Amino acid sequence: MAMDSSPEQPQPLGRVVQAVKGWVERCGAVWVEAQVIEMRRRAGASTHFLTLRDRMAETSATITCSTQVLDAAGPLTEGMTVTAWIKPTVWSKSGSLTFECREIRVAGEGRLLAMLETRKRMLQAEGLFDPVRKKRLPFLPRRIGLVTGADSAAERDVVTNVLGRWPGAQIEVRHARVQGPDSAAEVMVALAELDAHPQVDVIIIARGGGSLEDLLPFSDEGLVRAVAAARTPIVSAIGHEPDTPIIDLAADVRASTPTDAAKRVVPDAADEARRVAQAKDRIRQAIVQRVRTEQHQLDQLRSRPVLQNPTGSFEAHYDRLELARGRLSRAINQVLSGQSTSVAHDLARIRAMSPKATLERGYSILVDGEGRSVSSIFDVDLDDDVLAYVADGQLTLGVRGIADGSGEQMGLADEEFNDETDE
């Protein structure tokens, strides 16, 4: 309803804004489809702003939504198509038209992406994508397991490139549907068979490119868990480089294409032969260089004077040895001379003090019949036989008389007394 006004009687601006607000808010809430072109989510705030644009026309609008509405919608990114339940309103302070969003849902492919993102976050929180769980690929596997569609381009790419790089490679193939509702289950069965095979050292899961819906089985939660739990290293080769199903995150190695997977599981025989030849050349050169170095060092050693004339260095030692011998001989002679003189002096003293020297001066030594020396007149009796040692022999004597130190006779034998009387 129009408001009466004139230059003389204008209406207050606030009243007009309030009237417009009342007219606009009489419109009910409506579901709209649009694309998110801008999202301003403020940390700690309860109200956030989104800018939506019509997919078919150049029309955009700003909407407000609460934190609860955004959280319920799941992960939103710019470019997603959404359906939003909005109600128009007017801000009284600015008079601007805006829309309040009461519910928002991801539509079309964006809905699938949001679902996959939620699943990815859940599995990541369980640690299924942890790098610590990743297993290293063997350098040269005994047998290569391959899970792929029957007669598919992915199978031909893998087999052709594997045999082209390593002609002796053994490939164990298990076919499974790689698209459709039963695809994930069949791939899990084939994966379980190859994982239990005792000679399979690596498994490739391969499929060509496709749409998001076509590759959806390779983001199946059960298949992702089976890949993460496998004992054999898994190589994921699903689609092309931009395609990233969840199985790529759980696999031990992600290959951008099936051809890339073949390059990762086996070495190139030609490259390895070239590397071996290069290594042999390096080893040969290293050995030759080592021999040259050792020969040079040996020549230097042989050129030294001590090796050219091994006895040459002895001459100086001979001179020093002769000097040492001379000093030693002189020292020995000097010591011997001193010792000889000392011995001669000792011998002269000993001889001067020996009984023999005493005998040679006219003295004698008396011993009784039992060999005891006679040093006192009381050591013998009259008529005892005594032995006298003189300088040139010994005499056997009989005791005929004994006199003390004054010369007084202490007694004579009877026969000698009679002889002396007769005389």
Short mmCIF file of C-alpha atoms in Angstrom, two decimals:
data_model
loop_
_atom_site.label_atom_id
_atom_site.label_comp_id
_atom_site.label_asym_id
_atom_site.label_seq_id
_atom_site.Cartn_x
_atom_site.Cartn_y
_atom_site.Cartn_z
CA MET A 1 0.00 0.00 0.00
CA ALA A 2 1.47 3.36 -1.09
CA MET A 3 2.43 5.84 1.60
CA ASP A 4 1.29 9.50 1.38
CA SER A 5 4.20 11.92 1.09
CA SER A 6 5.15 15.31 -0.40
CA PRO A 7 8.12 17.67 -0.31
CA GLU A 8 6.39 19.49 2.48
CA GLN A 9 5.42 16.30 4.34
CA PRO A 10 8.11 13.65 3.67
CA GLN A 11 8.06 10.24 5.32
CA PRO A 12 10.88 9.25 7.72
CA LEU A 13 13.44 6.88 6.08
CA GLY A 14 13.21 4.38 8.90
CA ARG A 15 9.45 4.14 8.46
CA VAL A 16 9.89 3.49 4.75
CA VAL A 17 12.56 0.81 5.38
CA GLN A 18 10.34 -0.85 7.97
CA ALA A 19 7.43 -0.80 5.52
CA VAL A 20 9.62 -2.40 2.79
CA LYS A 21 10.87 -4.96 5.32
CA GLY A 22 7.25 -5.85 6.14
CA TRP A 23 6.32 -6.19 2.48
CA VAL A 24 9.40 -8.36 1.68
CA GLU A 25 9.06 -10.64 4.68
CA ARG A 26 5.50 -11.47 3.67
CA CYS A 27 7.17 -13.68 1.03
CA GLY A 28 7.59 -17.23 2.30
CA ALA A 29 10.73 -19.41 2.25
CA VAL A 30 11.58 -21.07 -1.05
CA TRP A 31 14.05 -23.75 -2.26
CA VAL A 32 16.48 -22.47 -4.88
CA GLU A 33 19.32 -24.07 -6.85
CA ALA A 34 22.50 -22.09 -7.33
CA GLN A 35 26.28 -22.28 -7.40
CA VAL A 36 28.49 -21.19 -4.50
CA ILE A 37 30.87 -18.53 -5.86
CA GLU A 38 32.06 -17.08 -2.55
CA MET A 39 32.04 -18.29 1.04
CA ARG A 40 33.07 -16.16 4.01
CA ARG A 41 33.11 -18.29 7.10
CA ARG A 42 34.31 -16.24 10.06
CA ALA A 43 36.04 -18.04 12.90
CA GLY A 44 34.17 -17.68 16.17
CA ALA A 45 31.15 -15.98 14.57
CA SER A 46 27.62 -17.38 14.62
CA THR A 47 26.58 -15.90 11.27
CA HIS A 48 28.39 -16.51 7.97
CA PHE A 49 27.95 -15.20 4.43
CA LEU A 50 27.63 -17.05 1.12
CA THR A 51 27.29 -15.60 -2.35
CA LEU A 52 25.12 -17.72 -4.67
CA ARG A 53 24.82 -17.31 -8.42
CA ASP A 54 22.17 -18.61 -10.77
CA ARG A 55 23.65 -21.27 -13.04
CA MET A 56 21.66 -20.10 -16.06
CA ALA A 57 21.60 -16.30 -15.62
CA GLU A 58 23.90 -13.55 -14.46
CA THR A 59 22.13 -13.19 -11.11
CA SER A 60 23.70 -13.45 -7.70
CA ALA A 61 22.63 -12.82 -4.15
CA THR A 62 24.17 -12.78 -0.69
CA ILE A 63 22.69 -15.15 1.89
CA THR A 64 23.36 -15.53 5.59
CA CYS A 65 23.41 -18.80 7.45
CA SER A 66 24.24 -19.98 10.91
CA THR A 67 27.11 -22.24 11.95
CA GLN A 68 24.67 -25.10 12.57
CA VAL A 69 23.33 -24.86 8.99
CA LEU A 70 26.84 -24.93 7.48
CA ASP A 71 27.95 -27.85 9.65
CA ALA A 72 24.86 -29.84 8.74
CA ALA A 73 25.54 -29.29 5.02
CA GLY A 74 28.93 -31.00 5.23
CA PRO A 75 32.10 -29.74 3.57
CA LEU A 76 31.33 -26.92 1.15
CA THR A 77 33.75 -25.47 -1.36
CA GLU A 78 33.42 -22.71 -3.90
CA GLY A 79 32.09 -23.97 -7.23
CA MET A 80 29.70 -26.52 -5.72
CA THR A 81 26.07 -26.61 -6.78
CA VAL A 82 23.68 -26.48 -3.85
CA THR A 83 19.98 -26.28 -3.10
CA ALA A 84 19.15 -23.80 -0.37
CA TRP A 85 15.99 -23.05 1.55
CA ILE A 86 16.04 -19.26 1.78
CA LYS A 87 13.73 -16.47 2.95
CA PRO A 88 14.16 -12.83 1.83
CA THR A 89 14.62 -10.12 4.43
CA VAL A 90 15.71 -6.48 4.71
CA TRP A 91 18.39 -5.22 7.11
CA SER A 92 16.87 -2.28 8.96
CA LYS A 93 20.18 -0.50 9.54
CA SER A 94 21.34 -0.50 5.92
CA GLY A 95 18.11 -1.09 4.03
CA SER A 96 19.84 -3.82 2.00
CA LEU A 97 18.05 -6.89 0.72
CA THR A 98 19.45 -10.24 1.79
CA PHE A 99 18.32 -13.83 2.22
CA GLU A 100 18.38 -16.00 5.31
CA CYS A 101 19.33 -19.62 4.61
CA ARG A 102 17.58 -22.09 6.86
CA GLU A 103 18.89 -25.27 5.22
CA ILE A 104 21.44 -26.04 2.52
CA ARG A 105 22.22 -29.23 0.68
CA VAL A 106 24.88 -30.17 -1.80
CA ALA A 107 23.32 -31.06 -5.16
CA GLY A 108 24.43 -33.25 -8.10
CA GLU A 109 28.13 -34.12 -8.33
CA GLY A 110 28.89 -31.85 -5.45
CA ARG A 111 26.72 -34.03 -3.24
CA LEU A 112 28.82 -37.05 -4.18
CA LEU A 113 31.99 -35.11 -3.52
CA ALA A 114 30.72 -34.07 -0.12
CA MET A 115 29.81 -37.64 0.72
CA LEU A 116 33.23 -38.87 -0.40
CA GLU A 117 34.93 -36.11 1.57
CA THR A 118 33.06 -37.13 4.71
CA ARG A 119 34.04 -40.76 4.18
CA LYS A 120 37.64 -39.78 3.50
CA ARG A 121 37.86 -37.81 6.72
CA MET A 122 36.42 -40.69 8.71
CA LEU A 123 38.91 -43.22 7.30
CA GLN A 124 41.76 -40.78 7.71
CA ALA A 125 40.87 -40.31 11.37
CA GLU A 126 41.22 -44.10 11.78
CA GLY A 127 44.77 -43.92 10.43
CA LEU A 128 44.17 -45.91 7.22
CA PHE A 129 46.12 -43.37 5.16
CA ASP A 130 49.03 -43.05 7.57
CA PRO A 131 52.40 -43.13 5.69
CA VAL A 132 53.76 -45.47 8.38
CA ARG A 133 51.41 -48.18 7.07
CA LYS A 134 52.77 -47.96 3.54
CA LYS A 135 54.78 -50.99 2.38
CA ARG A 136 57.74 -50.74 0.01
CA LEU A 137 57.46 -52.34 -3.41
CA PRO A 138 59.89 -55.20 -4.16
CA PHE A 139 62.63 -54.43 -6.67
CA LEU A 140 61.77 -57.44 -8.82
CA PRO A 141 58.60 -59.32 -7.81
CA ARG A 142 58.36 -63.05 -8.39
CA ARG A 143 54.78 -62.70 -9.63
CA ILE A 144 52.63 -59.63 -10.21
CA GLY A 145 48.93 -59.70 -9.33
CA LEU A 146 46.54 -57.68 -11.52
CA VAL A 147 42.92 -56.89 -10.74
CA THR A 148 41.16 -55.27 -13.71
CA GLY A 149 38.24 -55.56 -16.09
CA ALA A 150 38.21 -58.40 -18.62
CA ASP A 151 39.67 -57.42 -22.02
CA SER A 152 40.03 -53.84 -20.85
CA ALA A 153 42.45 -51.24 -22.13
CA ALA A 154 43.88 -51.02 -18.61
CA GLU A 155 44.76 -54.73 -18.69
CA ARG A 156 46.48 -54.40 -22.07
CA ASP A 157 48.41 -51.35 -20.91
CA VAL A 158 49.68 -53.05 -17.77
CA VAL A 159 50.59 -56.37 -19.39
CA THR A 160 52.21 -54.80 -22.45
CA ASN A 161 54.32 -52.36 -20.47
CA VAL A 162 55.34 -54.89 -17.80
CA LEU A 163 56.52 -57.44 -20.39
CA GLY A 164 58.12 -54.70 -22.45
CA ARG A 165 60.18 -53.57 -19.49
CA TRP A 166 60.91 -57.03 -18.06
CA PRO A 167 60.17 -59.89 -20.50
CA GLY A 168 60.52 -62.58 -17.84
CA ALA A 169 57.84 -61.13 -15.55
CA GLN A 170 55.02 -63.42 -14.39
CA ILE A 171 51.54 -61.86 -14.18
CA GLU A 172 48.61 -63.36 -12.26
CA VAL A 173 45.38 -61.75 -13.56
CA ARG A 174 42.01 -61.68 -11.80
CA HIS A 175 39.10 -60.16 -13.69
CA ALA A 176 36.37 -58.20 -11.95
CA ARG A 177 33.74 -55.69 -12.94
CA VAL A 178 35.16 -52.22 -12.46
CA GLN A 179 31.87 -50.32 -12.78
CA GLY A 180 28.43 -50.76 -11.32
CA PRO A 181 26.91 -51.68 -7.96
CA ASP A 182 28.70 -55.08 -7.69
CA SER A 183 32.08 -53.79 -8.76
CA ALA A 184 33.52 -53.14 -5.27
CA ALA A 185 32.54 -56.63 -4.04
CA GLU A 186 34.12 -58.38 -7.04
CA VAL A 187 37.31 -56.37 -6.73
CA MET A 188 37.52 -57.28 -3.04
CA VAL A 189 37.18 -61.01 -3.88
CA ALA A 190 39.90 -60.81 -6.55
CA LEU A 191 42.13 -58.83 -4.16
CA ALA A 192 41.70 -61.43 -1.41
CA GLU A 193 42.68 -64.26 -3.80
CA LEU A 194 45.85 -62.52 -4.95
CA ASP A 195 46.76 -61.43 -1.43
CA ALA A 196 46.63 -65.10 -0.34
CA HIS A 197 48.76 -66.27 -3.29
CA PRO A 198 52.19 -67.31 -1.90
CA GLN A 199 54.20 -66.05 -4.90
CA VAL A 200 52.45 -62.76 -5.59
CA ASP A 201 54.73 -59.98 -4.30
CA VAL A 202 52.75 -56.96 -5.55
CA ILE A 203 49.16 -56.31 -6.68
CA ILE A 204 47.96 -53.73 -9.21
CA ILE A 205 44.33 -52.58 -9.21
CA ALA A 206 43.81 -50.91 -12.59
CA ARG A 207 40.96 -49.19 -14.40
CA GLY A 208 40.74 -46.61 -17.16
CA GLY A 209 39.31 -43.13 -16.79
CA GLY A 210 35.68 -42.26 -16.27
CA SER A 211 33.23 -39.94 -14.59
CA LEU A 212 32.90 -39.50 -10.86
CA GLU A 213 29.97 -41.94 -10.79
CA ASP A 214 31.93 -44.51 -12.85
CA LEU A 215 34.86 -44.42 -10.40
CA LEU A 216 32.62 -44.42 -7.31
CA PRO A 217 33.15 -48.17 -6.54
CA PHE A 218 36.85 -47.44 -5.89
CA SER A 219 35.85 -45.14 -3.05
CA ASP A 220 33.74 -47.87 -1.41
CA GLU A 221 34.48 -48.08 2.31
CA GLY A 222 34.77 -51.87 2.30
CA LEU A 223 37.21 -51.89 -0.61
CA VAL A 224 39.31 -49.15 0.95
CA ARG A 225 39.54 -51.11 4.20
CA ALA A 226 40.48 -54.29 2.29
CA VAL A 227 43.29 -52.47 0.49
CA ALA A 228 44.59 -51.01 3.76
CA ALA A 229 44.53 -54.45 5.44
CA ALA A 230 46.26 -56.35 2.60
CA ARG A 231 49.62 -57.95 3.43
CA THR A 232 50.86 -57.58 -0.15
CA PRO A 233 51.90 -54.11 -1.39
CA ILE A 234 49.08 -52.56 -3.43
CA VAL A 235 49.49 -50.22 -6.42
CA SER A 236 46.38 -48.19 -7.27
CA ALA A 237 46.05 -47.20 -10.96
CA ILE A 238 42.49 -45.89 -11.25
CA GLY A 239 41.57 -43.45 -14.01
CA HIS A 240 43.85 -40.63 -15.06
CA GLU A 241 45.97 -38.10 -13.21
CA PRO A 242 43.07 -35.84 -12.04
CA ASP A 243 41.04 -38.80 -10.74
CA THR A 244 41.59 -39.45 -7.03
CA PRO A 245 39.31 -42.15 -5.61
CA ILE A 246 39.78 -42.94 -1.93
CA ILE A 247 41.53 -46.22 -2.76
CA ASP A 248 44.51 -44.12 -3.95
CA LEU A 249 45.01 -42.88 -0.39
CA ALA A 250 44.88 -46.37 1.18
CA ALA A 251 47.12 -48.03 -1.41
CA ASP A 252 50.85 -48.30 -0.78
CA VAL A 253 51.64 -46.58 -4.09
CA ARG A 254 49.43 -44.44 -6.31
CA ALA A 255 50.08 -44.59 -10.04
CA SER A 256 48.63 -41.88 -12.28
CA THR A 257 47.71 -44.37 -15.02
CA PRO A 258 47.86 -48.14 -15.62
CA THR A 259 50.98 -47.53 -17.75
CA ASP A 260 52.59 -45.71 -14.84
CA ALA A 261 51.73 -48.66 -12.58
CA ALA A 262 53.62 -51.03 -14.90
CA LYS A 263 56.68 -48.76 -14.72
CA ARG A 264 56.57 -48.76 -10.94
CA VAL A 265 56.35 -52.53 -10.31
CA VAL A 266 59.18 -53.78 -12.56
CA PRO A 267 62.49 -52.23 -13.59
CA ASP A 268 63.41 -51.62 -17.21
CA ALA A 269 65.66 -54.48 -18.33
CA ALA A 270 67.46 -52.27 -20.84
CA ASP A 271 68.09 -49.59 -18.23
CA GLU A 272 69.29 -52.17 -15.71
CA ALA A 273 71.64 -53.73 -18.28
CA ARG A 274 72.99 -50.28 -19.05
CA ARG A 275 73.46 -49.58 -15.34
CA VAL A 276 75.24 -52.92 -14.89
CA ALA A 277 77.56 -52.10 -17.79
CA GLN A 278 78.24 -48.67 -16.33
CA ALA A 279 78.88 -50.18 -12.92
CA LYS A 280 81.31 -52.70 -14.44
CA ASP A 281 83.13 -49.90 -16.21
CA ARG A 282 83.36 -47.91 -12.98
CA ILE A 283 84.60 -50.96 -11.09
CA ARG A 284 87.18 -51.69 -13.80
CA GLN A 285 88.38 -48.10 -13.78
CA ALA A 286 88.51 -48.11 -10.00
CA ILE A 287 90.57 -51.32 -9.98
CA VAL A 288 92.97 -50.01 -12.64
CA GLN A 289 93.36 -46.74 -10.78
CA ARG A 290 93.94 -48.60 -7.51
CA VAL A 291 96.58 -50.81 -9.13
CA ARG A 292 98.28 -47.74 -10.60
CA THR A 293 98.29 -46.02 -7.25
CA GLU A 294 99.70 -49.06 -5.48
CA GLN A 295 102.31 -49.54 -8.22
CA HIS A 296 103.34 -45.90 -7.89
CA GLN A 297 103.69 -46.26 -4.13
CA LEU A 298 105.68 -49.48 -4.61
CA ASP A 299 108.00 -47.78 -7.07
CA GLN A 300 108.56 -44.96 -4.61
CA LEU A 301 109.41 -47.48 -1.89
CA ARG A 302 111.78 -49.36 -4.16
CA SER A 303 113.55 -46.14 -5.13
CA ARG A 304 114.54 -45.41 -1.55
CA PRO A 305 118.26 -45.99 -0.74
CA VAL A 306 117.52 -48.43 2.04
CA LEU A 307 115.79 -50.78 -0.41
CA GLN A 308 118.32 -50.31 -3.22
CA ASN A 309 121.21 -51.16 -0.81
CA PRO A 310 119.68 -52.81 2.26
CA THR A 311 123.12 -53.22 3.95
CA GLY A 312 124.17 -49.63 3.30
CA SER A 313 122.63 -48.38 6.49
CA PHE A 314 124.58 -51.00 8.45
CA GLU A 315 127.95 -49.28 7.83
CA ALA A 316 127.23 -46.45 10.21
CA HIS A 317 126.01 -49.00 12.71
CA TYR A 318 129.20 -51.02 12.22
CA ASP A 319 131.29 -47.95 13.08
CA ARG A 320 129.24 -47.24 16.16
CA LEU A 321 129.45 -50.92 17.10
CA GLU A 322 133.28 -50.94 16.79
CA LEU A 323 133.50 -47.83 18.95
CA ALA A 324 131.24 -49.46 21.49
CA ARG A 325 133.34 -52.63 21.38
CA GLY A 326 136.56 -50.64 21.93
CA ARG A 327 135.07 -48.79 24.88
CA LEU A 328 133.75 -52.04 26.29
CA SER A 329 137.13 -53.83 25.89
CA ARG A 330 138.99 -50.97 27.53
CA ALA A 331 136.48 -50.87 30.35
CA ILE A 332 136.75 -54.64 30.83
CA ASN A 333 140.57 -54.56 30.78
CA GLN A 334 140.55 -51.69 33.23
CA VAL A 335 138.21 -53.52 35.55
CA LEU A 336 140.21 -56.75 35.21
CA SER A 337 143.50 -54.92 35.87
CA GLY A 338 142.08 -53.31 38.98
CA GLN A 339 140.63 -56.58 40.16
CA SER A 340 143.92 -58.44 39.45
CA THR A 341 145.89 -55.90 41.49
CA SER A 342 143.38 -56.17 44.28
CA VAL A 343 143.54 -59.97 44.18
CA ALA A 344 147.38 -59.87 44.20
CA HIS A 345 147.36 -57.59 47.25
CA ASP A 346 144.84 -59.79 49.00
CA LEU A 347 146.81 -62.89 48.09
CA ALA A 348 150.03 -61.36 49.47
CA ARG A 349 148.29 -60.47 52.71
CA ILE A 350 146.76 -63.91 52.94
CA ARG A 351 150.08 -65.61 52.25
CA ALA A 352 151.80 -63.43 54.83
CA MET A 353 149.26 -64.50 57.38
CA SER A 354 149.07 -68.17 56.32
CA PRO A 355 150.55 -71.01 58.47
CA LYS A 356 152.82 -72.05 55.63
CA ALA A 357 154.59 -68.69 55.70
CA THR A 358 155.01 -69.12 59.42
CA LEU A 359 156.53 -72.57 58.89
CA GLU A 360 158.88 -71.25 56.23
CA ARG A 361 160.25 -68.83 58.83
CA GLY A 362 161.34 -71.79 61.01
CA TYR A 363 158.24 -72.36 63.06
CA SER A 364 156.31 -75.62 63.36
CA ILE A 365 152.79 -76.63 64.25
CA LEU A 366 152.14 -79.39 66.83
CA VAL A 367 149.06 -81.57 66.89
CA ASP A 368 148.31 -84.46 69.23
CA GLY A 369 147.51 -87.95 68.20
CA GLU A 370 143.91 -87.07 67.60
CA GLY A 371 144.77 -84.15 65.28
CA ARG A 372 144.05 -81.40 67.78
CA SER A 373 146.47 -78.50 67.79
CA VAL A 374 148.80 -78.27 70.80
CA SER A 375 148.91 -74.69 72.06
CA SER A 376 149.62 -75.31 75.78
CA ILE A 377 151.83 -77.52 77.90
CA PHE A 378 148.68 -78.84 79.42
CA ASP A 379 147.46 -80.22 76.11
CA VAL A 380 149.95 -83.15 76.29
CA ASP A 381 151.38 -85.51 78.81
CA LEU A 382 154.82 -87.09 79.14
CA ASP A 383 155.48 -89.85 76.65
CA ASP A 384 152.64 -88.61 74.37
CA ASP A 385 153.34 -88.74 70.68
CA VAL A 386 152.84 -85.47 68.83
CA LEU A 387 153.01 -84.58 65.16
CA ALA A 388 155.09 -81.55 64.14
CA TYR A 389 154.37 -79.83 60.82
CA VAL A 390 157.43 -78.06 59.40
CA ALA A 391 157.97 -76.17 56.14
CA ASP A 392 159.03 -79.20 54.07
CA GLY A 393 157.16 -82.04 55.83
CA GLN A 394 156.13 -83.47 59.21
CA LEU A 395 157.80 -85.12 62.19
CA THR A 396 156.53 -87.57 64.72
CA LEU A 397 157.88 -86.71 68.20
CA GLY A 398 157.56 -88.00 71.71
CA VAL A 399 157.12 -85.78 74.77
CA ARG A 400 160.14 -86.34 77.06
CA GLY A 401 159.76 -83.30 79.20
CA ILE A 402 157.46 -80.39 79.97
CA ALA A 403 158.64 -76.97 81.17
CA ASP A 404 156.53 -73.97 81.95
CA GLY A 405 157.12 -70.45 80.73
CA SER A 406 159.99 -69.88 83.25
CA GLY A 407 161.93 -72.88 81.95
CA GLU A 408 161.49 -75.01 85.02
CA GLN A 409 161.26 -78.69 84.18
CA MET A 410 158.04 -80.24 85.18
CA GLY A 411 159.16 -83.79 84.63
CA LEU A 412 161.36 -86.16 82.55
CA ALA A 413 160.86 -89.65 81.45
CA ASP A 414 162.88 -92.32 83.51
CA GLU A 415 165.01 -93.43 80.64
CA GLU A 416 166.08 -89.92 79.74
CA PHE A 417 166.86 -89.18 83.44
CA ASN A 418 169.22 -92.15 83.67
CA ASP A 419 170.92 -91.14 80.43
CA GLU A 420 171.51 -87.66 81.70
CA THR A 421 172.94 -88.97 85.04
CA ASP A 422 175.40 -91.24 83.29
CA GLU A 423 176.70 -88.43 81.24
#
